[in-house]
Coordinates of C-alpha atoms in Angstrom, one line a residue:
Q1 CA -4.1 -6.9 15.0
V2 CA -3.7 -3.7 13.1
H3 CA -1.0 -3.6 10.4
L4 CA 0.3 -0.4 8.9
V5 CA 1.9 0.0 5.5
E6 CA 3.5 3.3 4.5
S7 CA 4.6 4.5 1.2
G8 CA 5.5 7.7 -0.7
G9 CA 8.9 8.8 0.7
G10 CA 11.7 9.9 -1.5
E11 CA 14.1 12.7 -2.2
V12 CA 13.1 16.2 -3.4
Q13 CA 14.7 19.6 -3.6
T14 CA 13.9 22.4 -1.4
G15 CA 10.4 23.8 -2.1
G16 CA 9.2 20.5 -3.5
S17 CA 6.3 18.3 -2.5
L18 CA 5.7 14.7 -1.5
T19 CA 2.6 12.7 -0.4
L20 CA 2.9 9.9 2.1
S21 CA 0.3 7.3 2.6
C22 CA -0.5 5.0 5.5
A23 CA -2.8 2.1 5.0
A24 CA -4.2 0.6 8.3
S25 CA -5.6 -2.9 7.9
G26 CA -7.1 -5.2 10.5
H27 CA -9.0 -2.6 12.5
S28 CA -12.6 -3.0 13.3
G29 CA -14.7 -0.9 15.6
G30 CA -14.6 2.7 16.5
G31 CA -12.4 5.6 15.3
I32 CA -8.7 5.7 15.7
F33 CA -6.1 8.3 15.5
I34 CA -3.7 7.8 12.5
T35 CA -0.7 10.0 13.2
W36 CA 2.5 10.8 11.3
F37 CA 5.7 11.1 13.3
R38 CA 9.1 11.9 12.1
Q39 CA 12.6 11.3 13.5
A40 CA 15.8 12.9 12.2
P41 CA 19.2 11.5 13.2
G42 CA 20.1 12.4 16.7
K43 CA 16.7 13.9 17.4
Q44 CA 13.6 12.7 19.3
R45 CA 10.6 11.4 17.5
E46 CA 8.0 14.1 17.0
G47 CA 4.4 14.3 16.0
V48 CA 3.7 15.8 12.6
A49 CA 0.0 15.5 12.0
S50 CA -2.9 13.3 13.1
I51 CA -6.4 12.6 11.9
Y52 CA -9.3 10.9 13.8
T53 CA -10.9 8.5 11.4
T54 CA -14.6 8.9 12.3
G55 CA -17.1 11.7 13.0
G56 CA -15.8 15.0 11.8
R57 CA -12.4 13.6 11.0
S58 CA -10.7 16.1 13.2
T59 CA -7.1 16.9 12.3
Y60 CA -4.2 18.1 14.4
Y61 CA -0.9 19.6 13.3
A62 CA 2.5 20.5 14.8
D63 CA 3.2 24.2 14.6
Y64 CA 5.9 23.6 12.0
A65 CA 3.6 21.6 9.8
R66 CA 0.5 23.8 9.9
G67 CA 0.1 25.6 6.6
R68 CA 2.6 23.4 4.7
F69 CA 1.3 19.9 5.4
T70 CA -2.2 18.5 5.0
I71 CA -3.4 15.2 6.5
S72 CA -6.4 13.6 5.0
Q73 CA -8.3 10.3 4.9
E74 CA -9.5 8.2 2.0
Y75 CA -13.3 8.1 2.3
G76 CA -14.5 5.0 4.1
Q77 CA -11.0 3.6 4.4
N78 CA -8.4 3.6 7.2
T79 CA -5.9 5.1 4.9
A80 CA -4.4 8.4 5.7
F81 CA -2.3 10.7 3.5
L82 CA 0.2 13.3 4.4
R83 CA 0.6 15.9 1.7
M84 CA 3.8 17.9 2.3
E85 CA 4.5 21.1 0.4
S86 CA 7.2 23.8 0.5
L87 CA 9.6 21.2 1.9
K88 CA 12.8 22.4 3.6
P89 CA 16.0 20.6 4.4
E90 CA 15.0 20.5 8.0
D91 CA 12.1 18.3 7.1
T92 CA 14.5 15.5 6.3
A93 CA 13.7 12.5 8.5
M94 CA 12.3 9.1 8.7
Y95 CA 8.5 9.4 8.7
Y96 CA 6.4 6.9 10.6
C97 CA 2.7 6.4 10.9
A98 CA 1.2 5.0 14.0
V99 CA -2.3 4.4 15.4
A100 CA -3.9 4.8 18.8
T101 CA -7.4 5.0 20.2
D102 CA -7.0 7.8 22.7
P103 CA -3.6 9.6 22.7
R104 CA -3.4 12.6 25.0
P105 CA -1.9 14.6 23.5
W106 CA -2.0 13.3 20.0
S107 CA 1.6 14.0 19.5
N108 CA 3.0 11.9 22.3
P109 CA 4.5 8.7 20.8
V110 CA 4.1 6.9 24.2
Y111 CA 0.4 6.4 23.5
Y112 CA 1.0 4.6 20.2
Q113 CA 1.6 0.8 20.3
I114 CA 1.4 0.0 16.6
W115 CA 3.8 1.5 14.1
G116 CA 4.7 1.3 10.5
Q117 CA 8.1 0.5 9.2
G118 CA 8.9 4.1 8.2
T119 CA 9.6 5.9 5.0
Q120 CA 12.5 8.2 4.4
V121 CA 12.0 11.8 3.3
T122 CA 15.1 13.7 2.1
V123 CA 15.0 17.3 1.1
S124 CA 18.1 18.6 -0.6
S125 CA 19.2 22.2 -0.7

């Protein structure tokens, strides 16, 4: 059974940066998608960024994240990082990581059965 542990949330001012990490343990076998989602109060959960852990380590981004956020993987480990820069108040949300083997599309939370506990990101103006 895969277990996810997230860390790195916190409060920053507008324009600041944070790096979230997601450590996936208990997985053996082929590649998986490690994906960051976020959910703000009263809003639906939405995909932020995803990385496929083998091969070319393909990455995927939501339009609002591209250019400001970078997802990466620790070499040889199932640990993914989400570097967030130029943060805005609208980025305030609970951020969750999740894993799936074949999500189509990557950003649909329906395809993810294993989730972390979440880490809060607050951006103050």
